[in-house]
PDB file of C-alpha atoms in Angstrom:
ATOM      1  CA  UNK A 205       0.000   0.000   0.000  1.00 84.00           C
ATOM      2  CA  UNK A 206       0.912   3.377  -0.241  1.00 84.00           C
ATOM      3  CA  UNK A 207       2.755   4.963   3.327  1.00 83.00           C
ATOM      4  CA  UNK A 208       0.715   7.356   4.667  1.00 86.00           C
ATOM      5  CA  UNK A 209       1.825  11.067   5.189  1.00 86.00           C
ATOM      6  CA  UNK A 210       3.166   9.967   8.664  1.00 86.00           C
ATOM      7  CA  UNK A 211       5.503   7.119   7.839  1.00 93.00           C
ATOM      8  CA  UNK A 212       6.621   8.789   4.442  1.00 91.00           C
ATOM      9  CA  UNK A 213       9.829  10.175   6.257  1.00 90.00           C
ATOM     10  CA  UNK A 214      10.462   6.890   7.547  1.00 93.00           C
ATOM     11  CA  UNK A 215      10.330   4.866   4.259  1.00 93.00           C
ATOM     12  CA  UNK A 216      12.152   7.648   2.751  1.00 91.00           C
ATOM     13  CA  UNK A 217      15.624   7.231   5.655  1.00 91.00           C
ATOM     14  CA  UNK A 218      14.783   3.543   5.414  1.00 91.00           C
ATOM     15  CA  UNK A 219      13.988   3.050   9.125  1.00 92.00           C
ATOM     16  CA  UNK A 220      11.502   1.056   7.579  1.00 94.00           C
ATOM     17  CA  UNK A 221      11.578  -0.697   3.980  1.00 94.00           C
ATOM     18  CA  UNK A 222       7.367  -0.735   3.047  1.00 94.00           C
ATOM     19  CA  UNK A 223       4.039  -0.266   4.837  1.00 95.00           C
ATOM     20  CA  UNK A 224       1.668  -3.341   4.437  1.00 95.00           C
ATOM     21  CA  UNK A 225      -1.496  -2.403   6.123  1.00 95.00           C
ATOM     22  CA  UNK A 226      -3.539  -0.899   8.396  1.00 95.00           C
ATOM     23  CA  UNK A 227      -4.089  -2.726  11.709  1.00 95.00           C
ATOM     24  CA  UNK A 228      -6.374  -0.984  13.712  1.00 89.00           C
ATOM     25  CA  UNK A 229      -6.734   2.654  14.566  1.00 86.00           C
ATOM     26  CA  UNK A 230      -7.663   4.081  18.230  1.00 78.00           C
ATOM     27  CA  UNK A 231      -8.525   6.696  20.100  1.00 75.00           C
ATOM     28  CA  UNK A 232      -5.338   8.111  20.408  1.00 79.00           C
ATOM     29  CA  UNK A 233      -3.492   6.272  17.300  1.00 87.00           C
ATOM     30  CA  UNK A 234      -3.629   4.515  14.012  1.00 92.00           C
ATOM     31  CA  UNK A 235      -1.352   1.224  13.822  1.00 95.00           C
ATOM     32  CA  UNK A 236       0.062   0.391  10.698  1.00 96.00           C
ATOM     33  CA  UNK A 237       2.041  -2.983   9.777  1.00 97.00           C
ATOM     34  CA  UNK A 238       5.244  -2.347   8.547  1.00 97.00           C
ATOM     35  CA  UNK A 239       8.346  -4.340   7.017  1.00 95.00           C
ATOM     36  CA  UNK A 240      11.972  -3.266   8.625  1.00 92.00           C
ATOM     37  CA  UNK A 241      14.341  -5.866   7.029  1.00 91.00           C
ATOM     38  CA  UNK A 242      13.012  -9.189   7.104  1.00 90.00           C
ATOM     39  CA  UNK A 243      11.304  -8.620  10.089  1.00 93.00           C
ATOM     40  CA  UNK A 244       7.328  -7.712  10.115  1.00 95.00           C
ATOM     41  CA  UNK A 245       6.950  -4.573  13.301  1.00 96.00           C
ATOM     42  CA  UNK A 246       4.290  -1.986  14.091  1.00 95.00           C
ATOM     43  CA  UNK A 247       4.198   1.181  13.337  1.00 96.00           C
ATOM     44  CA  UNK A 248       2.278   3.262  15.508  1.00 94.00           C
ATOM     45  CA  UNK A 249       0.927   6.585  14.636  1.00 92.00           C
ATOM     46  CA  UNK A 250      -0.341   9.453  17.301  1.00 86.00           C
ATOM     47  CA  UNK A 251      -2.801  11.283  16.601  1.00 79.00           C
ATOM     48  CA  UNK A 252      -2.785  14.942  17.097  1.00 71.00           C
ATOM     49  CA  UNK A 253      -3.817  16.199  20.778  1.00 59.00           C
ATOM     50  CA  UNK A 254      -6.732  18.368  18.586  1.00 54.00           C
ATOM     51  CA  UNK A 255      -7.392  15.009  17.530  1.00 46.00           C
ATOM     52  CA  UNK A 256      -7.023  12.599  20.292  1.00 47.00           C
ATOM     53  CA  UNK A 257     -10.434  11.423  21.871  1.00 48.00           C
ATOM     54  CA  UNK A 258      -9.052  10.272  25.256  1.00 47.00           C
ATOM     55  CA  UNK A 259     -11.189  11.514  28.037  1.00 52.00           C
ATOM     56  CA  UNK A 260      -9.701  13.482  31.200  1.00 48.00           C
ATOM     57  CA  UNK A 261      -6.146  13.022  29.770  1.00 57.00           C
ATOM     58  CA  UNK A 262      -5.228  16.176  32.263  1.00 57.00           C
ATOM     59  CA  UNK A 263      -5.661  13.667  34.994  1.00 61.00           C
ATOM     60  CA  UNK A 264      -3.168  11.263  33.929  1.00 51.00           C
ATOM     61  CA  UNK A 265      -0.213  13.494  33.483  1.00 59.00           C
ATOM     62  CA  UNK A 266      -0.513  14.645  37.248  1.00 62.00           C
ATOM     63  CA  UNK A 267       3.432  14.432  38.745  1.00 54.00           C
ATOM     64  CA  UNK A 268       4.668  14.019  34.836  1.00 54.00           C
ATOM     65  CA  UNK A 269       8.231  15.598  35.458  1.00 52.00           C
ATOM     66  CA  UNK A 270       8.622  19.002  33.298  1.00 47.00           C
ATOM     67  CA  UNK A 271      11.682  20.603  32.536  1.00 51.00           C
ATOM     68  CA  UNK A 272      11.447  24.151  33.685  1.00 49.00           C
ATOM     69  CA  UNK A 273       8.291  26.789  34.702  1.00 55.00           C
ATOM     70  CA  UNK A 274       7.815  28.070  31.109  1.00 53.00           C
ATOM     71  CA  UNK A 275       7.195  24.334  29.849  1.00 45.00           C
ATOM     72  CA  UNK A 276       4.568  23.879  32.668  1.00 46.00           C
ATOM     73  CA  UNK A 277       3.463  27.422  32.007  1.00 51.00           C
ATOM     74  CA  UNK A 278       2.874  26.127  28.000  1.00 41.00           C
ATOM     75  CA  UNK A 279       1.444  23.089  28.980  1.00 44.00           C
ATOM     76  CA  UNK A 280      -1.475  25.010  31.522  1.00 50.00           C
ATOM     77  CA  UNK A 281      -2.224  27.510  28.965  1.00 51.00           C
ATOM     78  CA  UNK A 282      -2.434  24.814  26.103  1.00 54.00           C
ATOM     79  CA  UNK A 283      -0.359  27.270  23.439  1.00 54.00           C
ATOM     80  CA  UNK A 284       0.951  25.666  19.956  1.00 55.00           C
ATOM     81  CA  UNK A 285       4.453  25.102  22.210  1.00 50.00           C
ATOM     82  CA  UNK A 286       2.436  23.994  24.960  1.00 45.00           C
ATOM     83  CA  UNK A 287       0.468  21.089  23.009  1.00 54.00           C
ATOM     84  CA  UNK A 288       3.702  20.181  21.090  1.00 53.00           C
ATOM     85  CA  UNK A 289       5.337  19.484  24.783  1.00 53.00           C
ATOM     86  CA  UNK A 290       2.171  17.613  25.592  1.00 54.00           C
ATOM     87  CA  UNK A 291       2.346  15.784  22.194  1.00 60.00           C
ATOM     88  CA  UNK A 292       5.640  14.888  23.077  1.00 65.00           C
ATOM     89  CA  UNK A 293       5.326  14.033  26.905  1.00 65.00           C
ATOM     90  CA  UNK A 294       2.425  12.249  25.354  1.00 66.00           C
ATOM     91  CA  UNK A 295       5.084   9.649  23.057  1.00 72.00           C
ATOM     92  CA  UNK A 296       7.673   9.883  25.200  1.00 83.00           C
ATOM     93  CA  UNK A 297       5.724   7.852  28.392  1.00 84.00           C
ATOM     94  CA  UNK A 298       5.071   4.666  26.095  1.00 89.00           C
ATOM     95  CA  UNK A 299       8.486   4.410  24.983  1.00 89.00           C
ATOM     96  CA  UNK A 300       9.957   4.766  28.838  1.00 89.00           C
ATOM     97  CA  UNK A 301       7.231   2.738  29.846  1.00 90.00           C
ATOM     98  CA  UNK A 302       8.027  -0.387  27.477  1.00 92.00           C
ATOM     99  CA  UNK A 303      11.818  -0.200  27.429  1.00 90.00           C
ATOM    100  CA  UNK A 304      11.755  -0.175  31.350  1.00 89.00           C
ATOM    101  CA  UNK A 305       9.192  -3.233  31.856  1.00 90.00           C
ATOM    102  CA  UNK A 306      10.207  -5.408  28.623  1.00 79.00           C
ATOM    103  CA  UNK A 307      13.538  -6.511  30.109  1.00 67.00           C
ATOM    104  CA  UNK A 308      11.407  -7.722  33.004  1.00 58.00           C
ATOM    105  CA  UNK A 309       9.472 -10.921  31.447  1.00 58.00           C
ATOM    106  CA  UNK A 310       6.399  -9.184  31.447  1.00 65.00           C
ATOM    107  CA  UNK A 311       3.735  -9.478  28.397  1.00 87.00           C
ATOM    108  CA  UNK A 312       4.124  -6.331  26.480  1.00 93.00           C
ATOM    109  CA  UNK A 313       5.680  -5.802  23.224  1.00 94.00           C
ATOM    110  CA  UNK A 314       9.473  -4.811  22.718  1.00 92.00           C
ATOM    111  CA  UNK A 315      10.177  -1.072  21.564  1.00 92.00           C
ATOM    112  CA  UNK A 316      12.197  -1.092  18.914  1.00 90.00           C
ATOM    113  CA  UNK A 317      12.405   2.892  18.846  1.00 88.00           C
ATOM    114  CA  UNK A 318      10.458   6.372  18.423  1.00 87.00           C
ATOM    115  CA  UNK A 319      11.264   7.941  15.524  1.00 86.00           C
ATOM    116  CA  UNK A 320       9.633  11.551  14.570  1.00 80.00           C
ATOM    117  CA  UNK A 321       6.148  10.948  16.593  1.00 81.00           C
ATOM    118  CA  UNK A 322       5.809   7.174  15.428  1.00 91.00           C
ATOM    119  CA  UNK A 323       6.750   4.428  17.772  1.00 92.00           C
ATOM    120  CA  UNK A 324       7.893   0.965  16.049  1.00 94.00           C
ATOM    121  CA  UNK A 325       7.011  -2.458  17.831  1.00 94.00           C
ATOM    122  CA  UNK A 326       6.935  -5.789  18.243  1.00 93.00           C
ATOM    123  CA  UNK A 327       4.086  -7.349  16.291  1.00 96.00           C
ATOM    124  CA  UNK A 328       2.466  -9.450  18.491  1.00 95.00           C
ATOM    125  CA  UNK A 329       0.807 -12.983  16.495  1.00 95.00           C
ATOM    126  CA  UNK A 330      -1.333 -15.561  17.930  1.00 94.00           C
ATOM    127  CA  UNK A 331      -0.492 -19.479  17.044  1.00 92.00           C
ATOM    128  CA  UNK A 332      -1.182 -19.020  13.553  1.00 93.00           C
ATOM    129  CA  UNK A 333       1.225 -16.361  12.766  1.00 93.00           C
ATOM    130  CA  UNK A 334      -1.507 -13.767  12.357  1.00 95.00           C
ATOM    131  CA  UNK A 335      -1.593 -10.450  14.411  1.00 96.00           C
ATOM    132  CA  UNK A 336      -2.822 -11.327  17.459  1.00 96.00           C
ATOM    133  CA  UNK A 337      -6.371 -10.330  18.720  1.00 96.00           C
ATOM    134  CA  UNK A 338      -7.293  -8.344  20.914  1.00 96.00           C
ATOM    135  CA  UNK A 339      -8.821 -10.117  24.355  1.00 97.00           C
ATOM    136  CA  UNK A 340     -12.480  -7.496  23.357  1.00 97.00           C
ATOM    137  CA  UNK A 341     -12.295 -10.099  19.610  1.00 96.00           C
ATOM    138  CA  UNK A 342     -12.063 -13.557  21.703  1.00 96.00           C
ATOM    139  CA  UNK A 343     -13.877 -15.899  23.570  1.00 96.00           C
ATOM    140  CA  UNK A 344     -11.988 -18.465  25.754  1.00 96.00           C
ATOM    141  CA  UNK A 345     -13.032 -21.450  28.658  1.00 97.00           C
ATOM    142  CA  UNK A 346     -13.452 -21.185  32.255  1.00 98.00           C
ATOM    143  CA  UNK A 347      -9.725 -22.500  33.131  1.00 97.00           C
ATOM    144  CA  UNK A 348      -8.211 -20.525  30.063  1.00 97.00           C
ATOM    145  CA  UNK A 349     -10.144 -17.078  31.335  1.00 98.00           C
ATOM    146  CA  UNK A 350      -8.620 -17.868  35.422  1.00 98.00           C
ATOM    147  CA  UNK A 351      -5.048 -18.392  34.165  1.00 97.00           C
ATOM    148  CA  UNK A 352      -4.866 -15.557  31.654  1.00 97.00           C
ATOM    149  CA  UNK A 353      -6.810 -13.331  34.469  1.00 98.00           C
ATOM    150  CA  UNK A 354      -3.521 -14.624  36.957  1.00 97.00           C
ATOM    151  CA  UNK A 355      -0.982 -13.039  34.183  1.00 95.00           C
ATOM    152  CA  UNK A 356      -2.596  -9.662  33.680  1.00 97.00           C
ATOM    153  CA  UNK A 357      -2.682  -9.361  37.355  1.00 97.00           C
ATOM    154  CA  UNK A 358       0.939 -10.548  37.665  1.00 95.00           C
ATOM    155  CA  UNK A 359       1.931  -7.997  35.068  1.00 94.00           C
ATOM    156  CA  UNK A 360      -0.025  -5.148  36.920  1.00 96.00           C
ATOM    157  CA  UNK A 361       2.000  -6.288  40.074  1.00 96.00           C
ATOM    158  CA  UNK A 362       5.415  -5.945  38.450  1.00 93.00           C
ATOM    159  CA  UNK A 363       4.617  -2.643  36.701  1.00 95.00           C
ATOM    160  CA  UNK A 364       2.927  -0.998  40.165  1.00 96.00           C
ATOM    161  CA  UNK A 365       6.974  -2.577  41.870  1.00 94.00           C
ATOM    162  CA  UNK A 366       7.985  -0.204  38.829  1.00 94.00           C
ATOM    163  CA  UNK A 367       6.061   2.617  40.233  1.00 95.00           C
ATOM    164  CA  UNK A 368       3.845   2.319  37.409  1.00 96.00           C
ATOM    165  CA  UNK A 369       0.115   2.211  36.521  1.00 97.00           C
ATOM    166  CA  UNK A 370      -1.561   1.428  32.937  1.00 96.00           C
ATOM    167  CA  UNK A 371      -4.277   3.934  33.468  1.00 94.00           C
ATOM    168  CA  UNK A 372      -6.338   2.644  30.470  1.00 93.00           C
ATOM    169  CA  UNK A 373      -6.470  -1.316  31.162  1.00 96.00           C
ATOM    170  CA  UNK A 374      -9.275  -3.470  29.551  1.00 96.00           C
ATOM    171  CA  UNK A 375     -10.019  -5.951  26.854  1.00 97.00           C
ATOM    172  CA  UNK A 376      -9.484  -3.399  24.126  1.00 95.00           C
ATOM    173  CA  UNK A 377      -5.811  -2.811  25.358  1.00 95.00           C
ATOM    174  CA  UNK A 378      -4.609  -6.615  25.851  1.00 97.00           C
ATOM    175  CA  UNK A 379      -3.809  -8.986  23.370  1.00 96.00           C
ATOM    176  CA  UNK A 380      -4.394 -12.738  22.982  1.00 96.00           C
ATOM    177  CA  UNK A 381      -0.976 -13.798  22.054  1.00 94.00           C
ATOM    178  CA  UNK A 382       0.360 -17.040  21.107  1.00 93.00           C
ATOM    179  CA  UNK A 383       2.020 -17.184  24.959  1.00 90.00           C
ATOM    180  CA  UNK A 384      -0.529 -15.332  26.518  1.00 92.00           C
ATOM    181  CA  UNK A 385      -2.290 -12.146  27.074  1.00 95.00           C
ATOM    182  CA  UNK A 386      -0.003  -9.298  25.977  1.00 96.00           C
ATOM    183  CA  UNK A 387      -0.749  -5.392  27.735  1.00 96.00           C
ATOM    184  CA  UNK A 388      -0.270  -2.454  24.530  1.00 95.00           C
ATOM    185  CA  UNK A 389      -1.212   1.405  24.644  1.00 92.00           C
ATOM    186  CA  UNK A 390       1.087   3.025  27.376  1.00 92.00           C
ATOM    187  CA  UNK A 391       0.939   6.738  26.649  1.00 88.00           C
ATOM    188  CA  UNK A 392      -1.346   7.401  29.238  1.00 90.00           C
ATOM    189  CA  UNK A 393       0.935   5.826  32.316  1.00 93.00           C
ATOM    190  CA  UNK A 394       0.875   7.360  35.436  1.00 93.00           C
ATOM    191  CA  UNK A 395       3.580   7.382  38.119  1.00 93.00           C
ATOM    192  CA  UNK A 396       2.004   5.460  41.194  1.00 95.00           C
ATOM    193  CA  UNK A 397       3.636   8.172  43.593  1.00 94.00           C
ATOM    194  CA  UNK A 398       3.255  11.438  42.104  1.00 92.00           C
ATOM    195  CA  UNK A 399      -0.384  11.762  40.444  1.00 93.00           C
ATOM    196  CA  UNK A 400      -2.673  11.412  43.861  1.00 92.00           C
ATOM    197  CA  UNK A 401      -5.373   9.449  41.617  1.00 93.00           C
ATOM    198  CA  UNK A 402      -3.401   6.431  41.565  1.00 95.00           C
ATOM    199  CA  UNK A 403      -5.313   4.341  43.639  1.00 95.00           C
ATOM    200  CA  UNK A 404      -7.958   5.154  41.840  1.00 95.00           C
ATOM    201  CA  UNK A 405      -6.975   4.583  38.350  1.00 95.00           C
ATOM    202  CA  UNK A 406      -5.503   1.650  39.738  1.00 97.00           C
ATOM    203  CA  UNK A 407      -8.549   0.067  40.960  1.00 96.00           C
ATOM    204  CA  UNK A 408     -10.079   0.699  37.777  1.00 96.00           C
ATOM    205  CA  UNK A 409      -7.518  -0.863  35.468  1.00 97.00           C
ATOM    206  CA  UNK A 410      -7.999  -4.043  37.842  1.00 97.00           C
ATOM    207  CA  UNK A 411     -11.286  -4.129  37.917  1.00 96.00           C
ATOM    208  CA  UNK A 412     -12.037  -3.449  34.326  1.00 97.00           C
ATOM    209  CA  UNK A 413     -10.316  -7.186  33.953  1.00 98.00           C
ATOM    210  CA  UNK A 414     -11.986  -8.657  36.468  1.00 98.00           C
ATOM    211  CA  UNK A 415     -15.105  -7.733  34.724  1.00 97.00           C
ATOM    212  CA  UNK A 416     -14.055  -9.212  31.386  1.00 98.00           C
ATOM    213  CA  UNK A 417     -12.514 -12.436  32.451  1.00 98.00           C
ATOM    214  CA  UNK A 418     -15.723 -12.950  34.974  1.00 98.00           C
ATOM    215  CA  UNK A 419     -17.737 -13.496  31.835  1.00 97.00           C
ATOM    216  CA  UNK A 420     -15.951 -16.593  31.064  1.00 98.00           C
ATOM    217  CA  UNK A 421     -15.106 -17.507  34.671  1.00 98.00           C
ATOM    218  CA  UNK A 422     -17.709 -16.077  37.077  1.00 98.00           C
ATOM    219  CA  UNK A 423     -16.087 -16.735  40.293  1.00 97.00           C
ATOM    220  CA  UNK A 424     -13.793 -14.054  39.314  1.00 97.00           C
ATOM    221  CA  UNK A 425     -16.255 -11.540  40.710  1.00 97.00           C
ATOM    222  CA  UNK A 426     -15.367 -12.015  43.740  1.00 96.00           C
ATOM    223  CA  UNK A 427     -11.844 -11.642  44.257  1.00 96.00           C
ATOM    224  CA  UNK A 428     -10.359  -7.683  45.016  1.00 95.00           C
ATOM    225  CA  UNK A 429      -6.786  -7.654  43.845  1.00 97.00           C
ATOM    226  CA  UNK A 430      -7.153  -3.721  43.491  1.00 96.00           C
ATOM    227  CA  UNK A 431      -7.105  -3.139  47.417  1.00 94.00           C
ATOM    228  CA  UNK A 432      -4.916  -5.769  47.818  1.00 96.00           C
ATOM    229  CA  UNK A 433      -2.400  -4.682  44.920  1.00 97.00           C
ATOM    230  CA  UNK A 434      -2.588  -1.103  46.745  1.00 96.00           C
ATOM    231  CA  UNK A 435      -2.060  -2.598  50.375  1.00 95.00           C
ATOM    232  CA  UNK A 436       1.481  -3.923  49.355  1.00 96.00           C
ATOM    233  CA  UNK A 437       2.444  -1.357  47.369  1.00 96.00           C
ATOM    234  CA  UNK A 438       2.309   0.887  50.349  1.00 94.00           C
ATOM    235  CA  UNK A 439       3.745  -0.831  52.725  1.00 93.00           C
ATOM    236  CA  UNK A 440       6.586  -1.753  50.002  1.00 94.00           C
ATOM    237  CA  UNK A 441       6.027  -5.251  50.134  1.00 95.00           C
ATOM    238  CA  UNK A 442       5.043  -5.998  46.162  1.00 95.00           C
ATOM    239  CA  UNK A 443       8.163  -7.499  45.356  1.00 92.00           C
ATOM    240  CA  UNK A 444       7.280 -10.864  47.479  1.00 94.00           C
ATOM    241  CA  UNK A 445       3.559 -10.789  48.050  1.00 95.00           C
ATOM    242  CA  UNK A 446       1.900 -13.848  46.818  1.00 95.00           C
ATOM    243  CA  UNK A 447      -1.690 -12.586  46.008  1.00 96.00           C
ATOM    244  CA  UNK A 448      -4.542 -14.464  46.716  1.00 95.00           C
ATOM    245  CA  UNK A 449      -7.129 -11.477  45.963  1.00 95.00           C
ATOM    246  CA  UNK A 450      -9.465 -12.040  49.031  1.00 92.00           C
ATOM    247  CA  UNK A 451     -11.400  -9.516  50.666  1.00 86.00           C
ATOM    248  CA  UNK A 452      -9.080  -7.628  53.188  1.00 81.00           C
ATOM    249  CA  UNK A 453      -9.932  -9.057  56.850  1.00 75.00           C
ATOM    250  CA  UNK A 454     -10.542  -6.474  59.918  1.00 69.00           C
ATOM    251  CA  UNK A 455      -7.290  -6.832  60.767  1.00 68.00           C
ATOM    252  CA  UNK A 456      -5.549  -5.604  57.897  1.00 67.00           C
ATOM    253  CA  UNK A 457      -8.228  -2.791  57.516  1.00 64.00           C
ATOM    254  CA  UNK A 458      -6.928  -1.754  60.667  1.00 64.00           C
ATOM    255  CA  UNK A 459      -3.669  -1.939  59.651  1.00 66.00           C
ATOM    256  CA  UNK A 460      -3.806   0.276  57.051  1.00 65.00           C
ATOM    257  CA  UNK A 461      -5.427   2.972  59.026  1.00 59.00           C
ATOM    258  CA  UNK A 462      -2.567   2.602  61.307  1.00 62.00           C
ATOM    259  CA  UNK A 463      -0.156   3.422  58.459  1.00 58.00           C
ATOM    260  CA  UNK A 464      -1.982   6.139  57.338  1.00 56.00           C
ATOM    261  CA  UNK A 465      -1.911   7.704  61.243  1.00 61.00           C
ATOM    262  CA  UNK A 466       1.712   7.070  61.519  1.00 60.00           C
ATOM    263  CA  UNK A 467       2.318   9.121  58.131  1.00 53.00           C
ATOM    264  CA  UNK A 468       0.995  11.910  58.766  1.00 56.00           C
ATOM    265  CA  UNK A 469       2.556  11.593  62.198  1.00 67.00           C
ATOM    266  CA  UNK A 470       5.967  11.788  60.790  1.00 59.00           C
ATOM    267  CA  UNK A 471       4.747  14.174  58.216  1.00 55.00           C
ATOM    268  CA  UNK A 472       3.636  16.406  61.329  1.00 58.00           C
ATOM    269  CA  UNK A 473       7.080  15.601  63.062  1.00 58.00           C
ATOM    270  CA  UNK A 474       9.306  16.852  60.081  1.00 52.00           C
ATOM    271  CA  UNK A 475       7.506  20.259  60.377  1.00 56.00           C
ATOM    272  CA  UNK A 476       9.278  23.141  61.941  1.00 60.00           C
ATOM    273  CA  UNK A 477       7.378  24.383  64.664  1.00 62.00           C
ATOM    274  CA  UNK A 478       4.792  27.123  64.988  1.00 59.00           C
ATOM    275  CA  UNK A 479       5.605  30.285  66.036  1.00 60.00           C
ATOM    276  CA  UNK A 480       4.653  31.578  69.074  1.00 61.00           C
ATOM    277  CA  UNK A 481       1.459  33.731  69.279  1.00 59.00           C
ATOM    278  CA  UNK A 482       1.772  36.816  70.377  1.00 59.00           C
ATOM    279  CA  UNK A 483      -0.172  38.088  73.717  1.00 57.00           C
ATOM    280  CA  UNK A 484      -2.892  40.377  73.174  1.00 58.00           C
ATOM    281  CA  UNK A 485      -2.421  43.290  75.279  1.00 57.00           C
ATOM    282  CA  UNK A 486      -5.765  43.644  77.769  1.00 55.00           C
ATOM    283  CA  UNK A 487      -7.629  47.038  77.223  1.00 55.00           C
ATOM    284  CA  UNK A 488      -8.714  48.433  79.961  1.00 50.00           C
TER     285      UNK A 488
END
């Protein structure tokens, strides 16, 4: 086919040697296969932020580090250098995102590079050598939903260790690989310690897959890896929890209060103290 206007440059330095199709095209993106060599990647295109779709994308780049006050000045105002930083910031936090977790065994695709606003991949292919589908496009059994439900939550625990949340996790933005459910679309990651709706987002991701996966495996419903996911990560104990995703017992309700209290107790300790007030003289 003919390369569209956004992967013309690329063709043309020979980053990549031809453009074969279209593979699906987002809310944020348009994803193109693409020949590099012998090998078959992806080519993924971002849209334009006038463009973009994605709802309450203000929330997710909450602690994003910027470089100096008139960047963050551009960026609140929304001016042309503004939305080209947040274009960029945009980009930027999938390719950190993926080179940091794919050295880790977890299911997302290698990065292969982001070259002028277009991010190249790792196709991902199901048994048959086709692209692989995405988990919305399948149906699977009872014992194949439970096991695939255990990696996605095993990859959200190593990527919350990483300080890192998906912030857009469902079926749409998983795919059915040929060794298992594989998590794409990154650009919206949050940092679980600087943007204070973590949890939140958090919860959500989690629970948008326990949803899915419950249609194939209904005792799914029941289980609450969010809270318990959060609990750890806390306390700092991700790296060797073994989750079981049981409702948290009195105990450890109580427990986290007690965190919480000492927290803002040594917040409160670390502050210098008050001045004194000054005496109101009496009238008389």
């Amino acid at each position: 086919m003919k390369a569209p206007e956004h992967l013309l440059a690329l063709v043309e330095e020979g980053v990549i040697d031809e453009v074969l199709r279209p593979l699906l095209s987002g809310k944020e993106a348009a994803v193109y296969i693409v020949r590099s060599g012998q090998e078959l990647c992806c080519a993924k295109v971002y849209k334009d932020t006038q463009q973009r779709s994605f709802k309450h994308s203000a929330e997710y780049q909450e602690g994003r580090h910027v470089r100096n006050s008139r960047e963050a000045r551009a960026l609140k105002k929304r001016s042309k250098y503004g939305r080209e930083q947040a274009q960029m910031h945009w980009h930027q936090a999938e390719l950190n995102a993926l080179m940091m977790l794919q050295g880790e065994s977890l299911c997302v695709p290698q990065a292969l590079g982001c070259f002028d606003g277009v991010l190249l991949m790792e196709l991902i292919t199901d048994e048959h050598g086709d692209p692989a589908p995405r988990l919305a496009d399948v149906t699977m059994s009872q014992s194949q939903a439970r096991a695939a439900f255990a990696l996605v939550i095993g990859a959200v625990q190593h990527m919350l260790q990483h300080g890192l949340v998906h912030g857009d996790l469902s079926e749409f933005n998983v795919l059915q690989g040929v060794n298992g459910p594989v998590i794409i679309d990154f650009p919206q990651v949050i940092n679980a310690a600087a943007n204070p709706h973590a949890e939140r987002i958090l919860t959500r991701d989690v629970n948008n897959m326990r949803r899915y996966f419950s249609r194939f495996a209904p005792e799914l419903r029941a289980t609450h890896y969010a809270s318990e996911l959060w609990r750890h990560y806390r306390r700092g104990t991700l790296s060797e929890a073994v989750l079981t995703g049981e409702k948290p017992t009195t105990t450890e309700e109580l427990d986290d209060v007690l965190d919480e209290l000492q927290a803002m107790l040594a917040d409160d300790s670390s502050r210098p103290p008050a001045p004194p007030r000054r005496k109101r003289a009496s009238r008389r």
